[in-house]
Short mmCIF file of C-alpha atoms and ligand atoms in Angstrom, two decimals:
data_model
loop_
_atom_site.label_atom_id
_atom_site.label_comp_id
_atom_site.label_asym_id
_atom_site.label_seq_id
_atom_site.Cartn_x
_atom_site.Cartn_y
_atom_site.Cartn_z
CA UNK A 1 16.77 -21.10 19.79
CA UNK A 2 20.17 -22.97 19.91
CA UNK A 3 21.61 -23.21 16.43
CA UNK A 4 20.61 -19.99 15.38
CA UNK A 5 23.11 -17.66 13.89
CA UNK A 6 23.62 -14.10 15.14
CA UNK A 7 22.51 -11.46 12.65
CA UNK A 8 24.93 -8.22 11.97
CA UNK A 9 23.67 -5.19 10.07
CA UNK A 10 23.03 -1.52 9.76
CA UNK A 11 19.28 -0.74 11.21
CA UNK A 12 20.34 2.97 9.62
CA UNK A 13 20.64 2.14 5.96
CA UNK A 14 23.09 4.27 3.94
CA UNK A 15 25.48 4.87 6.44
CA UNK A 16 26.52 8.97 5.31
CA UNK A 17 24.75 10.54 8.23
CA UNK A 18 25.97 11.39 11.89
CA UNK A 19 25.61 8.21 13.60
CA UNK A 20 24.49 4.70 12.31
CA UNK A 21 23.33 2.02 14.06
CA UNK A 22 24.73 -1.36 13.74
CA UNK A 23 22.66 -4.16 15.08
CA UNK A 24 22.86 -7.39 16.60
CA UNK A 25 20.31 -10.02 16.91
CA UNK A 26 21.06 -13.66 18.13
CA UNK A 27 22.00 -15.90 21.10
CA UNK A 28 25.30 -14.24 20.83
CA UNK A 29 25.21 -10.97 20.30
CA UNK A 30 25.71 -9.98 23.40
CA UNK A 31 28.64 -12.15 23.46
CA UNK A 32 29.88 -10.62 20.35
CA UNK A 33 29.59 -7.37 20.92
CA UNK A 34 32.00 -7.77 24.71
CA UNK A 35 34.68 -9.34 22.18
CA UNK A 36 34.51 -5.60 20.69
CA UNK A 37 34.84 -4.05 24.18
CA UNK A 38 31.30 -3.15 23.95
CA UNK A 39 30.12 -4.76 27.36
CA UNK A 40 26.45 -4.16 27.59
CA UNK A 41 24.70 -2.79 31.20
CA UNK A 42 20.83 -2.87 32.27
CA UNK A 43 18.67 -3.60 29.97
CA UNK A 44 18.17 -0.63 27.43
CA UNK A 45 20.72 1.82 29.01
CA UNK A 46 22.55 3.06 26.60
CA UNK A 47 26.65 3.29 27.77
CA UNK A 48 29.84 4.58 26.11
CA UNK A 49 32.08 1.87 24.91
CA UNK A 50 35.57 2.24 23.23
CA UNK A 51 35.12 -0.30 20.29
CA UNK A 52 38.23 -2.63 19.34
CA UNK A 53 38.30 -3.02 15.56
CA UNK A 54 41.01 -4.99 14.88
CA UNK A 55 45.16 -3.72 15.53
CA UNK A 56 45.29 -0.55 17.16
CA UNK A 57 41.87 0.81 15.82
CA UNK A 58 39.14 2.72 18.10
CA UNK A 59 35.86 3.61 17.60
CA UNK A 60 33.82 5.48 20.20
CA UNK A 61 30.40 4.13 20.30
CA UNK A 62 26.79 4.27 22.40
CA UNK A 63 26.01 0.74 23.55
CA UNK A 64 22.71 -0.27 23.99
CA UNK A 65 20.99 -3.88 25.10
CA UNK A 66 17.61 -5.29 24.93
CA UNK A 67 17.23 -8.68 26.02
CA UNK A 68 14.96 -11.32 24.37
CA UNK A 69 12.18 -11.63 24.51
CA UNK A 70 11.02 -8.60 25.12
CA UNK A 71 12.99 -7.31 22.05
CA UNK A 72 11.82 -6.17 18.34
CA UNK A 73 13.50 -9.96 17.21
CA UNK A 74 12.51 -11.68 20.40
CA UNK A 75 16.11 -12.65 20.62
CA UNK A 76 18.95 -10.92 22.39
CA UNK A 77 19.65 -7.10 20.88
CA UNK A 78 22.76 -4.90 21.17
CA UNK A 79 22.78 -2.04 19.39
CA UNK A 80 26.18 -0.28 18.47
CA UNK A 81 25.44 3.51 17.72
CA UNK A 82 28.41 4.65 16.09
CA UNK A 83 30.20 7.85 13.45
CA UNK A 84 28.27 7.44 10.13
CA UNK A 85 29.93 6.96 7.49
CA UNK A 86 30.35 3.76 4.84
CA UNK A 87 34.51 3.46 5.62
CA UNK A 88 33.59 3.47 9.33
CA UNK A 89 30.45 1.11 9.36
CA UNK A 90 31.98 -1.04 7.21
CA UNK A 91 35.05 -1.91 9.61
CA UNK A 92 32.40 -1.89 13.09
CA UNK A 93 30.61 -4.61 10.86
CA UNK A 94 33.43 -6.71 10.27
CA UNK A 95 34.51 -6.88 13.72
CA UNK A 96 31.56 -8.45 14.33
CA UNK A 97 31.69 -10.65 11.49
CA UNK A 98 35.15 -11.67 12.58
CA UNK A 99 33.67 -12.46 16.16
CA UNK A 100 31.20 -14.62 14.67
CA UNK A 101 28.26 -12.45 13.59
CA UNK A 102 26.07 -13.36 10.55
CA UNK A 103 25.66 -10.45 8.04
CA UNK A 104 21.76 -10.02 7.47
CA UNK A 105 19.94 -10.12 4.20
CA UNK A 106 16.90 -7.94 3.54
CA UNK A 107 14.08 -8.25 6.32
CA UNK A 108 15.94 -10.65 8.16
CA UNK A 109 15.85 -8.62 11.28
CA UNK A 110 11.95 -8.40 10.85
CA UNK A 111 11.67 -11.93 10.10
CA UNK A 112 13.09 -13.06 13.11
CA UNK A 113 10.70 -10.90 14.78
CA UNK A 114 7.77 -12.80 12.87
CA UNK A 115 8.67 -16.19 13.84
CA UNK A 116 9.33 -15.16 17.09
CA UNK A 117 5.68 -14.49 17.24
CA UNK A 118 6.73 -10.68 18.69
CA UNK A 119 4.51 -9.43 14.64
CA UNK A 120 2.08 -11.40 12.76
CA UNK A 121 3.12 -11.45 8.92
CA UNK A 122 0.90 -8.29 7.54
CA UNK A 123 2.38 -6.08 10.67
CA UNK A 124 5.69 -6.99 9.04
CA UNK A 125 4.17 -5.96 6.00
CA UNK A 126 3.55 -2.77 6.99
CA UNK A 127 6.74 -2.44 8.30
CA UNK A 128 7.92 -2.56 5.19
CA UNK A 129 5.57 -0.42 3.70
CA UNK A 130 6.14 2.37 6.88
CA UNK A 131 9.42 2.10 5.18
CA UNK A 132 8.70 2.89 1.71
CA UNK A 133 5.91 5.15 2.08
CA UNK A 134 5.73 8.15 -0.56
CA UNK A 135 2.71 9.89 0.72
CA UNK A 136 1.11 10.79 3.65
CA UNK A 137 -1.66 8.38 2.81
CA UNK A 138 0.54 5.62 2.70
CA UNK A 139 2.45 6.23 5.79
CA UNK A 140 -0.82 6.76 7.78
CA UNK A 141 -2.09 3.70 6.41
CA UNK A 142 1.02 1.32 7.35
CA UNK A 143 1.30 2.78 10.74
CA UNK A 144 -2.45 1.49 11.20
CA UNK A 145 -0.72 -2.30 9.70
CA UNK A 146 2.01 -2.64 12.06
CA UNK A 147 -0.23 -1.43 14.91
CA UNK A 148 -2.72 -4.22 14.48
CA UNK A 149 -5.23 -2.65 12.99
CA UNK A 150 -6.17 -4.91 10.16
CA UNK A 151 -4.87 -7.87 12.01
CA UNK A 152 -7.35 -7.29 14.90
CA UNK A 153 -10.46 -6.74 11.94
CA UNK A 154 -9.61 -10.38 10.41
CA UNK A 155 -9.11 -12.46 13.81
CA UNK A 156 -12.42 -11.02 14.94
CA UNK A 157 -14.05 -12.02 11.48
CA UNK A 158 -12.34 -15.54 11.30
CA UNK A 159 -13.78 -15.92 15.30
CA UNK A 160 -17.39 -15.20 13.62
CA UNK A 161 -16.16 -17.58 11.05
CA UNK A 162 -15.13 -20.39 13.21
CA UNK A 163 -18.09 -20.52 16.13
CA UNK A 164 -20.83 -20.87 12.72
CA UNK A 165 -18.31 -23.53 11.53
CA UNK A 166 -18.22 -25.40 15.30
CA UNK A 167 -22.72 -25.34 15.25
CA UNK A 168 -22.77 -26.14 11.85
CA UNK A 169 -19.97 -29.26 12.39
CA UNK A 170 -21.69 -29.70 15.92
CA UNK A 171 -24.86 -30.33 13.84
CA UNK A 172 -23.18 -32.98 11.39
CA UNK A 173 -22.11 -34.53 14.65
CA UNK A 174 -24.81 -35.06 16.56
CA UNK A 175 -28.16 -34.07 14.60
CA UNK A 176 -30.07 -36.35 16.37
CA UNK A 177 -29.99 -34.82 19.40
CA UNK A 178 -30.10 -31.29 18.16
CA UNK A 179 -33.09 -32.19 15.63
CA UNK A 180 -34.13 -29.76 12.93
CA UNK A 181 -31.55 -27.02 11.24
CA UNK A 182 -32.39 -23.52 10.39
CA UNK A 183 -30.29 -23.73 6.81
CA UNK A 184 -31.78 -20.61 5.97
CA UNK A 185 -30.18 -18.76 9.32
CA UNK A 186 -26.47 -20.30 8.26
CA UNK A 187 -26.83 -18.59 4.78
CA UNK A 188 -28.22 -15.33 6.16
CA UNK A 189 -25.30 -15.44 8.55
CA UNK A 190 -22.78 -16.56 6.15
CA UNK A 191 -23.86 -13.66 3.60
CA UNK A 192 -23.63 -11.31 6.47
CA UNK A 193 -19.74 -12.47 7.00
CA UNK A 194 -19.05 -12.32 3.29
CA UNK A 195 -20.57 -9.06 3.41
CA UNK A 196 -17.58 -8.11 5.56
CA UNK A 197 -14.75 -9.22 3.41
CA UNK A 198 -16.89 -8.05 0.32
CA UNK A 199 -16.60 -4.34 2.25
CA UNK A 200 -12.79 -4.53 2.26
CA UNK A 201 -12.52 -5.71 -1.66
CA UNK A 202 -14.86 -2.80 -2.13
CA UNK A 203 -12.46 -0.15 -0.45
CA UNK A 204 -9.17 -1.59 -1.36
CA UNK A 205 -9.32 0.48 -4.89
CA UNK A 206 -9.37 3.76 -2.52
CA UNK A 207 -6.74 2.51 -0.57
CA UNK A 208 -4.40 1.64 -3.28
CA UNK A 209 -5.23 5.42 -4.98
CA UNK A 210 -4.74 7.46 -1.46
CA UNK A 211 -1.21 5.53 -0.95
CA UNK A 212 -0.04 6.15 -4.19
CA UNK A 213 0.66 9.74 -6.31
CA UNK A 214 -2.01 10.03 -8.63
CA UNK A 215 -1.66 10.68 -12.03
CA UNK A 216 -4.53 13.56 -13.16
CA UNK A 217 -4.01 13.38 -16.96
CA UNK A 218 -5.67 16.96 -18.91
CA UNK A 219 -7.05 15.10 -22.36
CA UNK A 220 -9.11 16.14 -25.29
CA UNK A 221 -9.21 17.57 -28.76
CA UNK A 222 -6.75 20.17 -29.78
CA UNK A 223 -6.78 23.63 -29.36
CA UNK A 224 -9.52 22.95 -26.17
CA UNK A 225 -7.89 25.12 -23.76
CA UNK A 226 -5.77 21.69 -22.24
CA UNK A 227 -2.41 23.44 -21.72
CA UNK A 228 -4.19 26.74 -20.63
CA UNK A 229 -5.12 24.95 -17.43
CA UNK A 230 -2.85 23.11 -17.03
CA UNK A 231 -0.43 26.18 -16.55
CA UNK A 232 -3.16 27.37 -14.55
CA UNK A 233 -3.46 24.59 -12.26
CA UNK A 234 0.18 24.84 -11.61
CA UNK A 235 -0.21 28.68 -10.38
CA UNK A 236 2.96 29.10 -13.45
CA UNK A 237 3.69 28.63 -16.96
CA UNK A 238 5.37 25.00 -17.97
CA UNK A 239 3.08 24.21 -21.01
CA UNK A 240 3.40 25.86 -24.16
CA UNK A 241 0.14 27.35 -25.02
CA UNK A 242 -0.87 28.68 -28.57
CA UNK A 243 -3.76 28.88 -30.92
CA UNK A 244 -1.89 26.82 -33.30
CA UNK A 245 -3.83 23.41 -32.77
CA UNK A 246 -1.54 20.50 -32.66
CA UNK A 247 1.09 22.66 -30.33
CA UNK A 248 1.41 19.90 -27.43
CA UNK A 249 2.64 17.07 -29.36
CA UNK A 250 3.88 14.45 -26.82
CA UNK A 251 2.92 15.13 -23.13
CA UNK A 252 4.16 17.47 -20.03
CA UNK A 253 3.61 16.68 -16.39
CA UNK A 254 4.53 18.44 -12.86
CA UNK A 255 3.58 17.85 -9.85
CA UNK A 256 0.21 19.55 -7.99
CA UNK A 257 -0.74 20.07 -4.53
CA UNK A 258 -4.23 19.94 -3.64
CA UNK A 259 -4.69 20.29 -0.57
CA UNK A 260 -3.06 17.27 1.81
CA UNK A 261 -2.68 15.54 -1.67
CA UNK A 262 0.41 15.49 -3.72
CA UNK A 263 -0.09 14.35 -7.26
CA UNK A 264 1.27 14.53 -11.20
CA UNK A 265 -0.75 16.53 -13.32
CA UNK A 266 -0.41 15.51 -17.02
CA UNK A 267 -1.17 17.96 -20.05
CA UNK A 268 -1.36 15.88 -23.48
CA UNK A 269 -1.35 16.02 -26.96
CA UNK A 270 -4.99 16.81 -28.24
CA UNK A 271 -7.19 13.94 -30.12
CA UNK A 272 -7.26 14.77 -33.79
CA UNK A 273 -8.05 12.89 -36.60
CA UNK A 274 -6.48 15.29 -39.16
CA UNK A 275 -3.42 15.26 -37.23
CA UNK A 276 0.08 15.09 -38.95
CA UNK A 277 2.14 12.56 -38.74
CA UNK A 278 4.41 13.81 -35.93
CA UNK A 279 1.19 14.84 -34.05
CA UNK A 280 -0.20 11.50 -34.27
CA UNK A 281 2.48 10.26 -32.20
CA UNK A 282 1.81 12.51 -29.67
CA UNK A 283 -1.89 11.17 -29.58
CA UNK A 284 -0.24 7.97 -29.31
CA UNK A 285 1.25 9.22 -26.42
CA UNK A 286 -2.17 10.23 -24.96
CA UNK A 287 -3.52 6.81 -25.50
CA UNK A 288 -0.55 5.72 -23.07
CA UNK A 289 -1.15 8.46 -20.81
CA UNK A 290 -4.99 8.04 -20.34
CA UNK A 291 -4.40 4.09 -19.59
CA UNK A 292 -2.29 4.84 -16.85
CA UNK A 293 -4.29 7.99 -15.27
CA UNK A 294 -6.03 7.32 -12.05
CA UNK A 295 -8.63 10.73 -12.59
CA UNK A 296 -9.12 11.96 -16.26
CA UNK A 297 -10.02 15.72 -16.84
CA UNK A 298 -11.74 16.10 -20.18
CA UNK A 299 -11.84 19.31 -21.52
CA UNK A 300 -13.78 20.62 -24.64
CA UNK A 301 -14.07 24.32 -25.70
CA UNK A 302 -17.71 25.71 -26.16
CA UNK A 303 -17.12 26.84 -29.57
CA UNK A 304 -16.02 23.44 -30.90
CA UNK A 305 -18.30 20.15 -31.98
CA UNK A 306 -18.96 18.18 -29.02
CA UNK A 307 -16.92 14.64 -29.03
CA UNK A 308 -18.19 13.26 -25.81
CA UNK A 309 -15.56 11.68 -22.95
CA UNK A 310 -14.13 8.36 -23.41
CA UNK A 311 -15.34 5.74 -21.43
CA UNK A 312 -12.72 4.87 -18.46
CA UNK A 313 -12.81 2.52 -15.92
CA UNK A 314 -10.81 6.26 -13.86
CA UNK A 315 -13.11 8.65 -12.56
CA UNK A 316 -13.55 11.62 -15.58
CA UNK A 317 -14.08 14.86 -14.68
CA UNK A 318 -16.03 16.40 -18.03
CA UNK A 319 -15.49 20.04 -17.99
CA UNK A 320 -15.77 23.00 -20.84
CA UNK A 321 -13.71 25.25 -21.45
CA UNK A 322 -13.98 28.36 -23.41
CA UNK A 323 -17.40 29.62 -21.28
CA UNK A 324 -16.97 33.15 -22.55
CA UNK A 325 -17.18 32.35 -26.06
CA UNK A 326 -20.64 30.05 -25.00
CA UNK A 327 -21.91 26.93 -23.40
CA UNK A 328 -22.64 24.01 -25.60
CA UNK A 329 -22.83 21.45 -22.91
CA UNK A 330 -24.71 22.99 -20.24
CA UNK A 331 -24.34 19.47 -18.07
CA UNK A 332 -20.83 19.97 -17.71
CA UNK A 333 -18.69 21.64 -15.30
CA UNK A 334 -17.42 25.16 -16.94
CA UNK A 335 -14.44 27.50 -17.06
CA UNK A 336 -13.12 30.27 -18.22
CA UNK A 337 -9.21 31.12 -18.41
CA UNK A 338 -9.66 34.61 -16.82
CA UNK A 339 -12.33 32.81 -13.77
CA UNK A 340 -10.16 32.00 -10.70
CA UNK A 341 -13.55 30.59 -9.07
CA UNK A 342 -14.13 28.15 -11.81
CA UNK A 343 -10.54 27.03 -11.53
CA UNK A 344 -10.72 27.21 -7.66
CA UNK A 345 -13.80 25.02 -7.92
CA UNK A 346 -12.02 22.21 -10.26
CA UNK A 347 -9.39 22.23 -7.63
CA UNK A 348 -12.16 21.76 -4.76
CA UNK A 349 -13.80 18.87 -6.98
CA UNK A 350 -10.50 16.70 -7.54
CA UNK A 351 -9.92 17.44 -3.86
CA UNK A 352 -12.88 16.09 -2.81
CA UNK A 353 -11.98 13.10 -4.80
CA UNK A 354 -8.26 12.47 -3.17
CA UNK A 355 -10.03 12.87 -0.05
CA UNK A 356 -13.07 10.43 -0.62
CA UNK A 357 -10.48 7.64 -1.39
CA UNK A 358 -8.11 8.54 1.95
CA UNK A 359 -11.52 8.03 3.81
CA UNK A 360 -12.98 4.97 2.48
CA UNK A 361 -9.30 3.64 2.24
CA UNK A 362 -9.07 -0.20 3.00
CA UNK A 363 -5.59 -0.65 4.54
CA UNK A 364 -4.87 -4.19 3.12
CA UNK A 365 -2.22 -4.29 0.73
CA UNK A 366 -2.62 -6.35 -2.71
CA UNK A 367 -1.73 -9.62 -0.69
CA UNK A 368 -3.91 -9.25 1.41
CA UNK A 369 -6.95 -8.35 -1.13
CA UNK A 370 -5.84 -11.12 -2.75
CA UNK A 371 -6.92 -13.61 0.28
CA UNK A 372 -9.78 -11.88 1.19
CA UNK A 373 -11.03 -12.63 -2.58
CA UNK A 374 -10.35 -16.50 -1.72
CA UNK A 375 -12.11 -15.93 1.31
CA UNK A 376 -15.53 -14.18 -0.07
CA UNK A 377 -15.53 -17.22 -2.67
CA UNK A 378 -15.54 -19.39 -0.13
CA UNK A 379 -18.43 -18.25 1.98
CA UNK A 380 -20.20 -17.70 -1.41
CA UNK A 381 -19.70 -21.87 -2.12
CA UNK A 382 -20.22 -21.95 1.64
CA UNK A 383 -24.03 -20.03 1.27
CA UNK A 384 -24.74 -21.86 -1.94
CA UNK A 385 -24.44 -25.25 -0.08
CA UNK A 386 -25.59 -24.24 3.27
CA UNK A 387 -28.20 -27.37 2.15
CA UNK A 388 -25.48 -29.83 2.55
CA UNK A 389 -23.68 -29.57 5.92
CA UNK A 390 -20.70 -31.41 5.10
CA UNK A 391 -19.69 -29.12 2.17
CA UNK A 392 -20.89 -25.92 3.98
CA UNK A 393 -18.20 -26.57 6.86
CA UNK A 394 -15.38 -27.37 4.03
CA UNK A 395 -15.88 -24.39 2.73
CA UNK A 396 -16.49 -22.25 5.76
CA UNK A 397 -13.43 -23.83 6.91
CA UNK A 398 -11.61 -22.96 3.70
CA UNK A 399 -12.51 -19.28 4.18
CA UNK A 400 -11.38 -19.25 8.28
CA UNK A 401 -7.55 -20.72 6.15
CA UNK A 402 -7.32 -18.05 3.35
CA UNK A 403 -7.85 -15.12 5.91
CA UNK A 404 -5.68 -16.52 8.67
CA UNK A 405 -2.68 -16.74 5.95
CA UNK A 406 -3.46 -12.48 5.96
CA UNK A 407 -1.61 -12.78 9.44
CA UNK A 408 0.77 -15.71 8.48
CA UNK A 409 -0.37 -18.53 10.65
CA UNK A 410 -2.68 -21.19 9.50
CA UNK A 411 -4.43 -23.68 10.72
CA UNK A 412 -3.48 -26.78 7.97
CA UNK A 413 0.42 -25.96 8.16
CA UNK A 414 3.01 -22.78 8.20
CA UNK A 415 2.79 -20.76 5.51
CA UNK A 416 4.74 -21.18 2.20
CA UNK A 417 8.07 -20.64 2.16
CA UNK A 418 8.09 -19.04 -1.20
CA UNK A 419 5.63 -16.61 0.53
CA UNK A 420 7.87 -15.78 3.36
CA UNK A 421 11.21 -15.62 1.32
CA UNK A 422 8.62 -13.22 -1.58
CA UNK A 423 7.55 -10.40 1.26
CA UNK A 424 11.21 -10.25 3.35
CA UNK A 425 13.23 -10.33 0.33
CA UNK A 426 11.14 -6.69 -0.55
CA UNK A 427 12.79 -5.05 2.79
CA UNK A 428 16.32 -3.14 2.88
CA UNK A 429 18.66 -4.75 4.67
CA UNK A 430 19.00 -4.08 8.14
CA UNK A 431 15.18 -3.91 8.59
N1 GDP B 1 -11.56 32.61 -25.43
C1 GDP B 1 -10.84 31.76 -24.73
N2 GDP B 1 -9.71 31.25 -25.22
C2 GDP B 1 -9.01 30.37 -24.49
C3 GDP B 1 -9.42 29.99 -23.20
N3 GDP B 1 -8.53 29.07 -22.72
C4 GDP B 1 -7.58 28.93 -23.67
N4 GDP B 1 -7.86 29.70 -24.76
C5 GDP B 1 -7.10 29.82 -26.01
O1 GDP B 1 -7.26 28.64 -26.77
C6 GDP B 1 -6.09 28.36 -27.52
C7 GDP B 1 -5.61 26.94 -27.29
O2 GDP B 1 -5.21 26.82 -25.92
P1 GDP B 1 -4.25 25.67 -25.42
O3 GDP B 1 -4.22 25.76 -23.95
O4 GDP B 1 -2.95 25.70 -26.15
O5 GDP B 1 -5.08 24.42 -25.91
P2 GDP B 1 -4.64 22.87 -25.99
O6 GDP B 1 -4.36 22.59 -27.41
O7 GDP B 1 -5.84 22.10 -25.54
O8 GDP B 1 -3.48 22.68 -25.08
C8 GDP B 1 -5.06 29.40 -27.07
O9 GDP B 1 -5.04 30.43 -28.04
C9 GDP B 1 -5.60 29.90 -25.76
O10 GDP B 1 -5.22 31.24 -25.50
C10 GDP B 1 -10.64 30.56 -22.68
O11 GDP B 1 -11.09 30.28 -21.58
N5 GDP B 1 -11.30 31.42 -23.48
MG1 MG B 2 -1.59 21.95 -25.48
#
């Protein structure tokens, strides 16, 4: 470790709260922080310290030291919990500049932690993603990252991985002493282990949807009842809603609860084709909005002509509106705008949907889907040439690479650079 600078930084991001915490990672830092007056004691007890900032200026501050390795960095931590406040961090980070301190970039703090071995690269990942959570969803599912979870489902898969790559190398080895291969076991196996990654890549979809807000967009002709429910969705009037077709000309959204789900509810413009020409921008709009809507609801009133749904690669949720004036599309699910249970049992069926995806949620993030692809071509090649030993361990091999880079190590040579400096430069600082 000798060489290595000493990081600086605020662990507490904007500094306007109480306290912030200004930390130190580095050979020096506990060095550093005694040239403030902040002499450390045990391990992790946390002591007052009078801080020297430079001339006559104090700064009262909780002083706390973990020692490397057994540290978040694996290096030597202090921790200076000081007054919030930018002015005030500002000049408790300069002191430690001025005694030799390095100021940290964004995810430094973590990365040092990753090459120190103490988190494999996806546990960082989460780390980050802990940070940035919006939903409960998403903070559930990067708690699960940085504990392990994922981490400990590829190692065991890339163990299956490598003992059917050792027989099948052991084989190409020595096949006169083992005699006769079952080629048709190897493929059976190795569909069985692309099965597995083929399960993730199945569930990632879910587990993109449950992290994020979803957008639930209300589409369908005019005058079909859109803004009606929408309104009554919401449990209050923010739509405008009229018998006057064309009335919603661009689009309205507000957020919905359902249940543990949080997500924007979107009431359009209806699809005309006699619209005017200030409508048709509005269906314009609705183009937009149905392309980026993660559950459609299509309404249609009973006493209109039946258009059908548009085809959606989105879940659509066909429902018609307008029961008490008849029912001209019996398959469909029906409402009325003065039935609470038909509206209660919308809400149950969208519910149902948010909670489907939080269940079958894959917790791999888009990186990490994207390796697992690699990986499921690989033992596809690896299946398809089972036949030819040599090129069935290249490519079993190639698979055990693509989903060790999922936890940053690999067996052919560190990972990239570029795809270190990519996922740290996407922390705050101070993380
Ligand atoms: N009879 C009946 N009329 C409804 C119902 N829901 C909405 N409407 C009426 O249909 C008209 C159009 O409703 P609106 O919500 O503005 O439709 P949008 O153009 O799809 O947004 C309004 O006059 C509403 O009062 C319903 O369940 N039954
Ligand atoms: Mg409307």
């Amino acid at each position: 470790m000798t060489g290595r600078t000493t990081l600086v930084g605020v662990a507490t991001g904007r500094p306007d709260g109480g306290v912030a915490i200004v930390r130190l990672s580095g050979p020096a830092a506990i060095a550093i922080a005694a040239t403030l007056g902040a002499t450390v004691a045990d391990d992790r007890r946390l002591v007052a310290r009078r801080l020297a900032l430079g001339g006559a200026t104090r700064e009262s501050a909780l002083v706390v030291a973990m020692r490397g390795p057994a540290s978040f960095t694996g290096e030597d931590v202090v921790e200076l919990h000081v007054h919030g406040g930018a002015c005030n961090v500002e000049q408790v980070v300069a002191a430690c500049l001025r005694a030799g301190a390095t100021a940290a970039g964004p995810g430094d703090f973590t990365r040092r932690a990753f090459e120190a071995g103490r988190l494999t690269l996806e546990q960082a990942e989460g780390i980050a993603a802990l940070v940035g959570a919006q939903t409960q969803a998403a903070l559930d599912q990067a708690r699960r990252l940085v504990a392990g979870e994922l981490g400990r489902q590829v190692e065991a898969l890339v163990e299956s991985i490598a003992s059917l790559r050792t027989e099948v190398e052991a084989w190409l080895d020595f096949a006169d002493e083992i005699g006769e291969r079952d080629v048709s076991r190897w493929q059976a196996e190795i569909e069985g282990l692309r099965a597995r990654v083929q399960s993730w890549l199945d569930r990632h979809g879910a587990g993109v949807r449950a992290r994020s807000k979803p957008r639930v967009v209300l589409a369908g002709p005019a005058n079909a009842g859109k803004s009606t429910l929408f309104n009554a969705l919401l449990g209050y009037p923010r739509a405008l809603v009229s018998a006057e077709p064309g009335t919603t000309r661009d689009y309205v959204e507000a957020e919905l609860t359902l249940g543990d789900h949080r997500c924007t509810l979107v009431d359009t413009a209806g699809v005309r084709d006699d619209a005017g020409a200030l409508e048709q921008e509005g269906i314009a709009f609705t183009r937009e909005q149905l392309e980026g809507a993660d559950v459609i609801v299509w309404l249609e009133a009973a006493d209109s002509a039946v258009v059908g749904a548009p085809t959606a690669a989105v879940p659509v949720f066909t429902v018609e509106s307008k029961r008490d004036l008849g029912c001209a599309r019996p398959q469909w699910s029906g409402l009325r705008s003065d039935d609470d249970e038909a509206l209660a049992q919308l809400r149950g069926m969208l519910q149902q949907r948010f909670d489907a995806d939080v269940q079958e949620a894959w917790i791999g993030l888009e990186r990490h889907r994207d390796r697992a692809r690699e990986a499921a071509a690989e033992l596809e090649s690896a299946a398809a040439r089972a036949e030819v030993a040599e090129l069935a361990a290249f490519h079993l091999r190639a698979a055990q690479q693509r989903l060790d880079e999922i936890l940053g190590r690999s067996t052919l040579g560190p990972v990239g650079e570029d795809v270190l400096e990519r996922i740290f430069a996407s922390f705050c600082i101070g993380k």
